[in-house]
Structures are given as C-alpha cells and as structure tokens.
Short mmCIF file of C-alpha atoms and ligand atoms in Angstrom, two decimals:
data_model
loop_
_atom_site.label_atom_id
_atom_site.label_comp_id
_atom_site.label_asym_id
_atom_site.label_seq_id
_atom_site.Cartn_x
_atom_site.Cartn_y
_atom_site.Cartn_z
CA MET A 1 -0.11 -0.24 0.06
CA ALA A 2 1.43 3.84 -0.59
CA HIS A 3 2.16 5.36 2.38
CA CYS A 4 2.37 8.93 1.97
CA ALA A 5 0.78 11.79 3.96
CA ALA A 6 0.40 10.95 7.40
CA ALA A 7 1.83 14.29 7.52
CA SER A 8 -0.49 16.46 6.34
CA GLN A 9 -4.37 16.95 6.95
CA ILE A 10 -4.85 18.55 3.52
CA ALA A 11 -4.96 17.20 0.00
CA LEU A 12 -1.59 16.11 -1.44
CA ALA A 13 -1.29 15.44 -5.38
CA VAL A 14 2.14 13.92 -6.80
CA PRO A 15 3.22 12.89 -9.51
CA VAL A 16 4.05 8.43 -8.76
CA GLY A 17 6.33 7.07 -9.27
CA SER A 18 9.02 10.30 -8.29
CA ASP A 19 9.82 9.07 -4.59
CA SER A 20 11.81 11.86 -4.69
CA THR A 21 9.16 14.34 -5.57
CA LEU A 22 7.34 13.60 -2.90
CA ARG A 23 9.38 13.20 -0.06
CA LYS A 24 9.62 16.62 -0.58
CA SER A 25 6.34 17.40 -0.99
CA VAL A 26 5.08 15.66 1.71
CA LEU A 27 7.44 17.23 3.78
CA LYS A 28 6.52 20.79 2.29
CA THR A 29 2.97 20.60 2.95
CA SER A 30 3.12 19.73 7.13
CA SER A 31 0.65 22.64 8.17
CA ILE A 32 -1.02 20.35 10.07
CA SER A 33 -1.41 20.17 14.47
CA PHE A 34 -0.74 17.24 15.58
CA SER A 35 0.75 17.68 18.84
CA ASP A 36 2.46 13.97 18.78
CA ARG A 37 5.49 13.33 15.51
CA SER A 38 6.19 10.35 16.74
CA TRP A 39 5.15 8.71 13.98
CA ALA A 40 6.63 10.73 11.51
CA PRO A 41 9.71 8.69 11.04
CA ALA A 42 7.87 6.10 9.94
CA LEU A 43 7.00 7.07 7.32
CA SER A 44 8.01 5.26 4.15
CA LEU A 45 7.19 6.13 0.09
CA ASP A 46 7.12 2.88 -1.07
CA LEU A 47 4.42 4.06 -3.85
CA LYS A 48 6.57 2.58 -7.22
CA SER A 49 6.20 -0.82 -6.17
CA LYS A 50 2.72 -0.28 -5.29
CA THR A 51 2.14 0.69 -9.47
CA ASN A 52 1.54 -1.88 -11.70
CA GLY A 53 1.78 1.09 -14.97
CA ARG A 54 -1.39 1.98 -14.89
CA LEU A 55 -1.55 4.59 -12.73
CA GLN A 56 1.83 5.80 -12.99
CA SER A 57 0.80 8.48 -15.07
CA GLN A 58 -1.54 9.74 -12.55
CA ASN A 59 -1.79 12.21 -10.20
CA VAL A 60 -2.52 10.38 -6.81
CA VAL A 61 -3.10 11.79 -3.76
CA CYS A 62 -2.24 9.44 -0.66
CA MET A 63 -4.21 10.63 2.22
CA SER A 64 -5.14 6.10 3.43
CA VAL A 65 -1.97 6.35 6.05
CA GLN A 66 -2.87 8.90 8.14
CA GLN A 67 -1.15 7.68 10.78
CA ALA A 68 -3.14 6.73 14.70
CA ASN A 69 -1.29 9.08 17.43
CA LYS A 70 -2.02 9.09 21.26
CA SER A 71 -2.79 12.44 21.27
CA LYS A 72 -5.55 12.28 18.89
CA VAL A 73 -6.13 14.05 15.39
CA GLU A 74 -8.36 17.32 15.32
CA VAL A 75 -11.82 17.58 13.74
CA ALA A 76 -13.96 19.92 12.45
CA PRO A 77 -17.01 20.92 12.27
CA VAL A 78 -18.21 20.32 15.73
CA GLU A 79 -21.41 19.90 13.80
CA LEU A 80 -21.33 16.97 12.47
CA GLU A 81 -21.77 15.35 16.39
CA ASP A 82 -24.74 17.02 16.62
CA ALA A 83 -28.03 15.26 14.29
CA LYS A 84 -29.92 12.61 16.50
CA ASP A 85 -30.27 10.60 13.21
CA PRO A 86 -27.95 9.70 10.45
CA PRO A 87 -28.41 12.02 7.30
CA LEU A 88 -30.20 10.13 4.33
CA ASN A 89 -31.08 10.33 0.70
CA LEU A 90 -29.66 13.78 0.41
CA TYR A 91 -29.41 13.04 -3.19
CA LYS A 92 -31.45 10.72 -5.37
CA PRO A 93 -30.06 9.16 -8.72
CA LYS A 94 -32.44 12.18 -10.12
CA GLU A 95 -30.74 14.98 -8.77
CA PRO A 96 -27.36 14.04 -7.98
CA TYR A 97 -24.71 16.32 -6.18
CA THR A 98 -22.39 16.56 -8.45
CA ALA A 99 -18.93 15.98 -6.79
CA THR A 100 -14.74 16.23 -7.57
CA ILE A 101 -12.87 13.61 -8.00
CA VAL A 102 -10.10 14.23 -5.72
CA SER A 103 -7.41 11.91 -5.70
CA VAL A 104 -7.26 7.94 -6.83
CA GLU A 105 -4.36 5.91 -5.89
CA ARG A 106 -4.35 2.75 -6.19
CA ILE A 107 -3.32 0.64 -2.66
CA VAL A 108 -2.17 -2.83 -3.45
CA GLY A 109 0.37 -4.23 -4.69
CA PRO A 110 1.65 -5.60 -8.01
CA LYS A 111 1.21 -9.15 -6.64
CA ALA A 112 -2.16 -8.83 -5.79
CA PRO A 113 -5.32 -10.30 -8.29
CA GLY A 114 -7.00 -7.59 -9.21
CA GLU A 115 -6.19 -3.77 -8.16
CA THR A 116 -8.61 -1.87 -5.66
CA CYS A 117 -8.02 2.10 -5.86
CA HIS A 118 -8.66 4.64 -2.35
CA ILE A 119 -10.60 6.83 -4.12
CA VAL A 120 -11.81 10.38 -1.77
CA ILE A 121 -14.03 12.65 -3.79
CA ASP A 122 -14.66 16.44 -2.22
CA HIS A 123 -18.91 17.15 -1.52
CA GLY A 124 -17.52 20.58 -0.55
CA GLY A 125 -19.51 19.64 2.86
CA ASN A 126 -22.83 18.81 1.11
CA VAL A 127 -23.02 15.64 0.98
CA PRO A 128 -22.28 14.68 4.84
CA TYR A 129 -22.31 10.95 5.69
CA TRP A 130 -22.55 9.08 8.85
CA GLU A 131 -19.64 5.98 9.26
CA GLY A 132 -20.42 2.98 7.36
CA GLN A 133 -23.30 4.59 4.79
CA SER A 134 -22.47 4.04 1.41
CA TYR A 135 -22.22 6.89 -1.22
CA GLY A 136 -24.04 5.80 -5.07
CA VAL A 137 -22.09 6.75 -8.50
CA ILE A 138 -23.88 6.74 -11.64
CA PRO A 139 -21.02 6.63 -13.89
CA PRO A 140 -20.75 8.30 -16.72
CA GLY A 141 -22.29 7.30 -20.36
CA GLU A 142 -25.82 5.88 -21.38
CA ASN A 143 -27.35 3.08 -19.90
CA PRO A 144 -27.10 0.29 -22.29
CA LYS A 145 -30.19 -1.24 -21.37
CA LYS A 146 -32.00 1.74 -21.28
CA PRO A 147 -31.48 3.96 -24.52
CA GLY A 148 -31.08 7.58 -23.90
CA ALA A 149 -30.66 7.21 -19.46
CA PRO A 150 -28.31 7.71 -17.63
CA HIS A 151 -26.13 4.39 -16.60
CA ASN A 152 -27.63 3.03 -13.07
CA VAL A 153 -27.12 3.93 -9.10
CA ARG A 154 -24.17 1.70 -7.70
CA LEU A 155 -23.21 1.81 -4.27
CA TYR A 156 -19.98 1.88 -2.69
CA SER A 157 -19.48 1.75 1.61
CA ILE A 158 -17.57 4.89 2.51
CA ALA A 159 -14.82 4.29 3.29
CA SER A 160 -14.06 7.51 5.29
CA THR A 161 -15.11 8.69 9.09
CA ARG A 162 -17.47 11.65 8.75
CA TYR A 163 -15.29 14.18 8.53
CA GLY A 164 -13.40 12.32 5.04
CA ASP A 165 -9.86 11.94 4.79
CA ASN A 166 -8.81 16.04 4.97
CA PHE A 167 -10.45 15.30 9.31
CA ASP A 168 -12.47 18.88 7.23
CA GLY A 169 -15.88 17.19 6.63
CA ARG A 170 -16.00 18.16 3.38
CA THR A 171 -15.00 14.96 1.41
CA GLY A 172 -15.64 11.07 1.24
CA SER A 173 -13.22 8.42 0.40
CA LEU A 174 -14.31 5.46 -1.20
CA CYS A 175 -12.40 2.39 -1.34
CA VAL A 176 -13.18 0.85 -4.96
CA ARG A 177 -12.26 -3.14 -7.03
CA ARG A 178 -11.86 -2.38 -9.92
CA ALA A 179 -14.05 -4.89 -12.34
CA VAL A 180 -12.39 -6.72 -15.05
CA TYR A 181 -13.94 -10.56 -17.04
CA TYR A 182 -12.63 -12.91 -17.96
CA ASP A 183 -13.58 -14.43 -21.09
CA PRO A 184 -14.14 -18.02 -19.53
CA GLU A 185 -12.93 -19.74 -22.67
CA THR A 186 -10.03 -17.72 -23.49
CA GLY A 187 -9.41 -16.89 -19.78
CA LYS A 188 -7.95 -13.66 -21.43
CA GLU A 189 -9.60 -10.65 -20.42
CA ASP A 190 -12.13 -9.21 -21.78
CA PRO A 191 -12.58 -5.00 -21.94
CA SER A 192 -15.65 -5.06 -23.87
CA LYS A 193 -16.78 -6.33 -21.14
CA ALA A 194 -15.01 -4.35 -17.81
CA GLY A 195 -17.12 -3.44 -14.83
CA VAL A 196 -18.48 0.27 -16.32
CA CYS A 197 -18.52 1.76 -13.23
CA SER A 198 -15.87 0.95 -11.20
CA ASN A 199 -13.16 1.10 -14.19
CA PHE A 200 -14.45 5.01 -14.08
CA LEU A 201 -13.40 6.13 -10.43
CA CYS A 202 -10.39 3.57 -10.58
CA ASP A 203 -9.82 5.29 -14.07
CA SER A 204 -10.55 8.88 -12.96
CA LYS A 205 -8.00 11.82 -12.43
CA PRO A 206 -8.01 14.86 -10.09
CA GLY A 207 -10.65 17.31 -10.50
CA ASP A 208 -12.79 14.85 -12.69
CA LYS A 209 -16.64 15.13 -11.81
CA ILE A 210 -19.27 12.55 -10.38
CA ARG A 211 -22.10 12.30 -9.60
CA ILE A 212 -22.63 10.93 -7.05
CA THR A 213 -26.25 10.30 -4.93
CA GLY A 214 -27.10 9.21 -1.45
CA PRO A 215 -25.25 8.48 1.40
CA ALA A 216 -27.49 5.05 2.35
CA GLY A 217 -27.96 2.75 4.64
CA LYS A 218 -28.58 2.25 8.42
CA ILE A 219 -27.51 -1.34 8.57
CA MET A 220 -23.69 -0.76 9.22
CA LEU A 221 -23.85 2.62 11.57
CA LEU A 222 -21.65 2.33 14.11
CA PRO A 223 -23.79 1.23 17.26
CA GLU A 224 -22.00 4.37 20.10
CA ASP A 225 -24.58 4.55 23.00
CA ASP A 226 -22.06 1.91 24.68
CA PRO A 227 -18.19 3.47 24.39
CA LYS A 228 -17.42 0.10 26.17
CA ALA A 229 -19.01 -2.32 23.86
CA THR A 230 -17.13 -4.82 22.08
CA HIS A 231 -16.94 -4.48 17.98
CA ILE A 232 -16.56 -8.06 15.92
CA MET A 233 -15.93 -7.12 12.45
CA ILE A 234 -15.65 -9.28 9.02
CA ALA A 235 -14.20 -8.48 6.11
CA THR A 236 -13.29 -10.06 2.71
CA GLY A 237 -11.33 -7.36 0.27
CA THR A 238 -12.86 -3.88 -0.13
CA GLY A 239 -15.64 -5.00 2.68
CA VAL A 240 -13.54 -3.14 4.48
CA ALA A 241 -14.07 0.73 3.97
CA PRO A 242 -16.78 0.34 7.24
CA TYR A 243 -14.58 -0.80 9.62
CA ARG A 244 -11.58 1.66 8.46
CA GLY A 245 -13.84 4.82 8.78
CA TYR A 246 -15.34 3.26 12.38
CA LEU A 247 -11.25 2.46 13.40
CA ARG A 248 -10.42 6.07 11.89
CA ARG A 249 -13.67 7.58 14.24
CA MET A 250 -12.38 4.99 17.63
CA PHE A 251 -8.13 5.66 17.35
CA MET A 252 -7.68 8.74 15.01
CA GLU A 253 -10.17 11.76 15.73
CA SER A 254 -10.57 13.44 18.65
CA VAL A 255 -14.08 13.63 18.98
CA PRO A 256 -16.63 13.61 21.57
CA LYS A 257 -17.66 9.83 21.77
CA LYS A 258 -14.01 7.70 23.48
CA PHE A 259 -13.94 4.63 22.40
CA GLU A 260 -12.60 2.16 25.58
CA GLY A 261 -14.14 -0.73 24.41
CA LEU A 262 -12.45 -3.54 21.97
CA ALA A 263 -12.46 -3.56 17.85
CA TRP A 264 -11.96 -6.54 16.18
CA LEU A 265 -11.21 -6.51 12.27
CA PHE A 266 -10.95 -9.82 10.61
CA LEU A 267 -9.51 -9.07 6.97
CA GLY A 268 -9.85 -11.31 4.40
CA VAL A 269 -7.85 -10.91 1.25
CA ALA A 270 -5.83 -12.77 -1.99
CA ASN A 271 -2.09 -12.19 -0.36
CA THR A 272 0.31 -9.67 1.57
CA ASP A 273 -0.01 -7.71 -1.42
CA SER A 274 -3.62 -7.60 -1.43
CA LEU A 275 -3.87 -6.13 2.17
CA LEU A 276 -5.89 -2.87 2.41
CA TYR A 277 -5.39 -0.27 4.80
CA ASP A 278 -2.47 -2.74 6.42
CA GLU A 279 -0.17 0.44 7.85
CA GLU A 280 -3.77 2.26 9.51
CA PHE A 281 -4.19 -1.74 11.77
CA THR A 282 -0.80 -1.84 12.38
CA LYS A 283 -0.04 1.43 14.29
CA TYR A 284 -3.21 0.99 15.88
CA LEU A 285 -1.75 -2.35 17.03
CA GLN A 286 0.68 -1.31 18.17
CA GLU A 287 -0.79 1.99 20.19
CA TYR A 288 -3.90 0.19 21.64
CA PRO A 289 -3.39 -3.64 22.00
CA ASP A 290 -5.85 -3.50 24.52
CA HIS A 291 -8.97 -2.11 23.28
CA PHE A 292 -8.05 -2.88 18.82
CA ARG A 293 -7.29 -7.16 17.34
CA TYR A 294 -6.59 -7.37 14.05
CA ASP A 295 -6.78 -11.19 12.14
CA LYS A 296 -6.16 -11.58 8.81
CA ALA A 297 -6.62 -14.43 6.73
CA LEU A 298 -4.22 -14.95 2.91
CA SER A 299 -6.31 -17.47 0.99
CA ARG A 300 -3.24 -17.66 -1.94
CA GLU A 301 -0.60 -17.76 1.32
CA GLN A 302 -2.18 -19.68 4.04
CA LYS A 303 -3.46 -23.25 4.28
CA ASN A 304 -6.53 -24.23 6.40
CA LYS A 305 -6.24 -26.73 9.41
CA ASN A 306 -7.42 -28.78 6.63
CA GLY A 307 -4.84 -27.74 4.21
CA GLY A 308 -7.21 -25.26 2.07
CA LYS A 309 -7.15 -22.04 1.19
CA MET A 310 -7.19 -19.67 4.66
CA TYR A 311 -10.34 -17.76 5.03
CA VAL A 312 -11.84 -15.34 7.07
CA GLN A 313 -14.63 -18.48 8.71
CA ASP A 314 -11.65 -20.25 9.02
CA LYS A 315 -9.87 -17.74 11.56
CA ILE A 316 -14.07 -17.50 12.88
CA GLU A 317 -13.20 -20.94 13.79
CA GLU A 318 -9.71 -20.36 15.43
CA TYR A 319 -11.33 -18.37 17.90
CA SER A 320 -15.10 -19.44 17.79
CA ASP A 321 -14.53 -19.87 21.50
CA GLU A 322 -13.81 -16.44 22.11
CA ILE A 323 -16.31 -14.50 19.62
CA PHE A 324 -18.66 -16.63 20.93
CA LYS A 325 -18.79 -15.31 24.53
CA LEU A 326 -17.91 -11.25 23.59
CA LEU A 327 -21.28 -12.49 21.79
CA ASP A 328 -22.81 -13.83 24.89
CA ASN A 329 -22.11 -10.60 26.25
CA GLY A 330 -24.00 -8.65 23.77
CA ALA A 331 -20.55 -7.34 20.97
CA HIS A 332 -21.83 -6.17 17.62
CA ILE A 333 -20.68 -8.71 14.56
CA TYR A 334 -20.71 -7.11 11.15
CA PHE A 335 -19.95 -8.65 7.87
CA CYS A 336 -19.34 -6.91 4.72
CA GLY A 337 -17.75 -7.62 1.14
CA LEU A 338 -18.70 -11.16 -1.08
CA LYS A 339 -21.43 -12.12 -0.47
CA GLY A 340 -20.32 -15.71 -1.42
CA MET A 341 -18.18 -15.80 2.41
CA MET A 342 -22.00 -15.41 4.30
CA PRO A 343 -22.87 -19.54 3.48
CA GLY A 344 -19.03 -20.49 4.74
CA ILE A 345 -19.21 -17.70 7.60
CA GLN A 346 -23.03 -19.32 8.72
CA ASP A 347 -21.93 -23.30 8.74
CA THR A 348 -18.98 -22.48 10.75
CA LEU A 349 -20.84 -20.58 12.70
CA LYS A 350 -23.87 -23.17 13.40
CA ARG A 351 -21.12 -26.28 13.85
CA VAL A 352 -19.63 -23.92 16.60
CA ALA A 353 -22.37 -23.15 17.76
CA GLU A 354 -23.64 -27.14 18.08
CA GLU A 355 -20.31 -28.18 19.55
CA ARG A 356 -20.95 -25.99 22.28
CA GLY A 357 -24.49 -27.36 22.65
CA GLU A 358 -26.20 -24.17 21.45
CA SER A 359 -28.91 -24.15 18.60
CA TRP A 360 -27.72 -21.50 15.88
CA GLU A 361 -30.81 -20.53 15.05
CA ALA A 362 -31.72 -20.16 18.35
CA LYS A 363 -28.80 -17.56 17.86
CA LEU A 364 -28.65 -16.16 15.54
CA SER A 365 -32.31 -14.87 15.98
CA GLN A 366 -31.92 -13.53 19.42
CA LEU A 367 -29.01 -12.08 18.21
CA LYS A 368 -30.37 -9.78 15.32
CA LYS A 369 -33.86 -9.44 17.92
CA ASN A 370 -30.83 -7.59 19.46
CA LYS A 371 -29.72 -5.06 17.07
CA GLN A 372 -25.51 -7.00 17.29
CA TRP A 373 -26.37 -8.43 13.55
CA HIS A 374 -25.12 -6.31 10.94
CA VAL A 375 -24.61 -7.73 6.90
CA GLU A 376 -24.01 -5.77 4.07
CA VAL A 377 -22.88 -7.73 1.51
CA TYR A 378 -22.64 -7.38 -2.26
P1 LIG B 1 -20.58 -3.71 -13.54
O1 LIG B 1 -21.08 -2.42 -15.42
O2 LIG B 1 -22.03 -3.38 -13.49
O3 LIG B 1 -21.11 -4.98 -13.87
C1 LIG B 1 -20.97 -5.97 -13.53
C2 LIG B 1 -20.20 -7.42 -13.28
O4 LIG B 1 -20.40 -8.23 -14.89
C3 LIG B 1 -18.43 -6.63 -13.57
O5 LIG B 1 -17.82 -7.94 -13.63
C4 LIG B 1 -18.33 -7.26 -14.80
O6 LIG B 1 -17.10 -7.87 -15.29
C5 LIG B 1 -19.68 -8.02 -15.46
N1 LIG B 1 -20.21 -7.94 -16.93
C6 LIG B 1 -20.58 -7.60 -18.17
N2 LIG B 1 -20.75 -7.17 -18.96
C7 LIG B 1 -20.29 -8.55 -19.16
C8 LIG B 1 -21.02 -9.37 -19.92
N3 LIG B 1 -21.46 -8.89 -20.46
N4 LIG B 1 -20.92 -10.81 -19.55
C9 LIG B 1 -20.65 -11.33 -18.69
N5 LIG B 1 -20.18 -10.17 -18.04
C10 LIG B 1 -19.74 -8.95 -17.83
N6 LIG B 1 -17.51 -2.70 -4.79
C11 LIG B 1 -16.39 -1.65 -4.09
O7 LIG B 1 -16.21 -2.20 -4.79
N7 LIG B 1 -16.20 -0.94 -3.14
C12 LIG B 1 -17.77 -0.86 -1.85
O8 LIG B 1 -16.67 -0.98 -0.94
C13 LIG B 1 -18.91 -1.71 -2.43
N8 LIG B 1 -19.30 -0.78 -1.77
C14 LIG B 1 -21.06 -1.60 -2.25
C15 LIG B 1 -21.71 -1.28 -1.04
C16 LIG B 1 -23.07 -1.99 -1.65
C17 LIG B 1 -24.14 -2.04 -0.55
C18 LIG B 1 -23.10 -2.70 -2.55
C19 LIG B 1 -25.35 -3.46 -3.19
C20 LIG B 1 -22.77 -3.04 -3.77
C21 LIG B 1 -21.22 -2.76 -3.00
N9 LIG B 1 -19.56 -2.12 -4.60
C22 LIG B 1 -18.44 -1.72 -3.86
C23 LIG B 1 -20.33 -3.49 -5.39
C24 LIG B 1 -20.35 -2.12 -6.53
O9 LIG B 1 -21.82 -1.42 -6.31
C25 LIG B 1 -20.56 -2.92 -7.77
O10 LIG B 1 -21.34 -3.45 -7.90
C26 LIG B 1 -18.75 -3.33 -8.46
O11 LIG B 1 -18.57 -2.19 -8.50
C27 LIG B 1 -18.72 -3.39 -9.47
O12 LIG B 1 -19.50 -2.08 -10.72
P2 LIG B 1 -19.66 -2.38 -12.47
O13 LIG B 1 -20.36 -0.94 -12.17
O14 LIG B 1 -18.48 -2.03 -12.18
O15 LIG B 1 -19.65 -3.87 -12.98
P1 LIG B 2 -9.62 -16.43 -2.75
O1 LIG B 2 -9.42 -15.04 -4.31
O2 LIG B 2 -8.51 -17.08 -2.86
O3 LIG B 2 -10.69 -17.30 -3.18
P2 LIG B 2 -9.47 -9.80 -2.44
O4 LIG B 2 -10.11 -8.38 -2.70
O5 LIG B 2 -7.85 -9.34 -2.20
O6 LIG B 2 -9.54 -10.94 -3.68
O7 LIG B 2 -9.93 -10.80 -1.17
C1 LIG B 2 -11.50 -11.33 -1.04
C2 LIG B 2 -11.12 -12.64 -0.20
O8 LIG B 2 -12.44 -13.22 -0.61
C3 LIG B 2 -9.85 -13.47 -1.24
O9 LIG B 2 -9.02 -14.15 -0.04
C4 LIG B 2 -10.90 -14.43 -1.75
O10 LIG B 2 -10.32 -15.60 -1.90
C5 LIG B 2 -11.82 -14.62 -0.98
N1 LIG B 2 -13.10 -15.35 -0.17
C6 LIG B 2 -13.56 -15.10 -2.13
N2 LIG B 2 -14.53 -16.74 -2.05
C7 LIG B 2 -14.41 -16.20 -0.67
C8 LIG B 2 -15.51 -17.09 0.52
N3 LIG B 2 -16.51 -17.59 0.00
N4 LIG B 2 -15.83 -17.10 1.63
C9 LIG B 2 -15.28 -16.47 1.96
N5 LIG B 2 -13.61 -16.18 1.74
C10 LIG B 2 -13.54 -16.06 0.26
#
C-alpha cells in the first residue's frame, strides 16, 4: 500500500513514480495540528512498488495512512456530531450531487490479483454521511439497457469517517475494486465487458466530476451508545471500507464519543500485496493493544487446518470460543464484502454452536433481535 501524507491534513497531489518529489512535497506540506509527531519517521514512501503501470502517469493523493497516534487528530466541523439521526438520501438518482475527484490511489501491491483504489471525493460539505453508510455513483454515459437514460446507480461503502481524510468534513473516500471480465474460454481479459462504474472510478483523475447520490444505509452504522462495547468486524476485500471509517473514528480522531471498548477486525484477502489499509491498522495495534485486535486470512498464501485456502471463516473458527463469549456479552458483529462468504461463515458458526450444545438458529435470531448482527454483502 502506498504510504504518504501522514504528515498532512490537506490534499496533496503528487506524481506517482517520483519518490523524491513525493518526499519533498510531503515534508513541505505539513501545515498540521498533530501534537505528537512520533509517527513521522515511520513514514515510508514505496509508491513505485505498488503501481503496475496503470496509474503511473497520473497524479495521486496519498492519504490512506494518516497515522494513529495517542494524541488524536482534531476534526471539524463539530456540528457533524449534533444530529440525532444519520443523514439519508440527501441526493437521489434523478438529482445527484456533482462532486469532484480529489485523488485516486492504487492501494494494492503488484502481486495482488486485481486492482483496488482509494478514491477521495470532494463533496464540499454538501453530502454529509456517517461511518458505515454508502454513496451511490452514477457513471457517465448511457445505460445500454435503456437508451437515452443514464446508467444505474452503483453503491460503494464509504471508507472514511464523516470528517473525511482531510478531517474537515468536506470529503468522502471510497475503496473500489476494478471489475475485470475474463473470457471463460480463452481466459483473456475482455475490456468490452469490464465493469462500468468501478473502471470509471479507478481511471478517474483529480478534478474530474462525479455524480453521487445518498448517503444510503443504516445497517452498518456504528452503535455508539455504549463506549465500552465490543465490535467484531469481518471483511473480505473492499468489505473493509466501513471498518476503516469506524477505526479512524475510534483510534485516530479526537471526537466527543471516546471509544473505550474492543474493536476486532478479521480481514480476508488474497495475499500480502492485497492487504488494504494495513499500515493504518497495524499502527492501531501498536498504539491501542488493549482495544484493538487484527487477524488476517490470506487465502492464497496461508492454509487452513484442512490444507485448504485460509478464509475469514477459518479465522473465526480459530477464535470461536472467544467470539461466542463476546457475543453472549452483547458484542456487535459486522460482515461486509463478498456475498459468497456468508454461507461459509454461517456454516462455521452453526458447527461451533452445535459443538457448544447451542442452537445456532436460536442464537442468530436473538442476535438479530438485539441488533447485534449487521450484514452488508454484495
Ligand atoms: P458492472 O458494469 O455493473 O458489471 C458487473 C459485473 O459484470 C462486472 O464484474 C463485469 O465485468 C461483468 N460483466 C459486464 N458485462 C458482462 C457480460 N456481457 N457478460 C458477463 N459479465 C459481464 N464495490 C467496491 O469495489 N467497493 C465497495 O466498497 C463496494 N461497496 C458496496 C456496497 C453495497 C451496499 C453494494 C450493494 C455494493 C458495493 N460494491 C462495492 C459493489 C459495487 O456497487 C459494484 O457492483 C461494483 O463496483 C461493480 O460495478 P461496475 O459498474 O464496475 O460493474
Ligand atoms: P480467493 O479469491 O483466493 O478464493 P480480494 O479482494 O483480495 O480478492 O479479497 C477477497 C477475499 O475473499 C479473497 O481472499 C478470496 O479468496 C476470499 N473469498 C472468496 N470466496 C470466499 C468465500 N466463499 N468465503 C470467504 N472468503 C472468500
């Protein structure tokens, strides 16, 4: 993952592939208010190793690694804490908001099977959202199924907190996987069938306009009534997006609702190069070992106990006793990412419940009733 503007709270556009330029820009642009600069020497700038040529000629803004430190980052405007209910559908498909791309950053390494980008969007403070909500994006062009009409809206989980990556409440970030189509017969990539919106997003450039709708969704909102609560977060791939927002709120930002509980992230990706926001999460682990746990399942690098691919459900099984106890004590559990993970996870949880002499069906319905169970898969 690219590491860069930890020293900056403002957008910083730099050409990829020029580490010295980047380093200079980062250091020059540090008009910031961190009081503890202990993170600064830990910055590393390995953008080159994470580009595969696709983005090399583009400007990117690097802000996925705003470092956690014990003295947290000041955020504004404070009014974003005031509302009792989350903002919902402020902009609808018929009247979307036209926002501006601030930056597009490839955030996986060269050995990742696929491309994932971190995209920062300037909404000027006009499309506020809460952590766990999604934006809709209407890609430019005509809907092939309805000539003359725009494309359908695609939803993307927002990967930043309500304050955005610049901590000023004016941006929202997305974590987007480029949808590529491979011909099953030839095994070759067929660009004519590539995903419309994800490719538009990953190919966009700073300054480009983007039509957004929303914010949408209530299922993945972070319940904050109990600051000591436990939050167990399960993700595959870009499903990590809402958790990046939660964790920045819990550990990076200075917000009135101080987090004193436990956040436990299970992240399933293909390999080390596919890890998303890993530096941020690793930093929380160092700074808040009593409040954060982080377990990774690398399907194409690690094996499960049966010699198969290591999936998130295998990690869940490994810690099932603890997880069940935490759930019994009111923990929230969240699932986000591939739809395909849910049957495997439910099978694992059912098996564990039965081994413990419990009925999974009864437990699940209790979890749902208590609003402890949060699922957003796609
Ligand atoms: P589309 O153009 O809609 O195509 C869909 C798929 O079909 C692609 O894989 C494409 O390659 C394939 N295809 C196209 N043409 C053909 C053809 N002729 N024959 C066979 N296959 C074909 N995605 C993220 O990356 N990050 C997120 O955080 C995220 N959050 C989401 C949150 C929610 C609540 C939901 C519902 C979805 C989320 N998604 C997220 C998925 C996202 O909304 C899109 O579905 C995804 O980006 C694909 O959209 P697209 O326009 O690129 O692909
Ligand atoms: P794999 O593709 O090796 O089968 P990424 O975005 O990096 O591809 O992350 C998605 C992760 O989810 C991959 O590790 C992928 O493994 C994994 N995955 C695929 N299918 C399932 C499933 N049914 N249950 C859990 N994880 C899955």
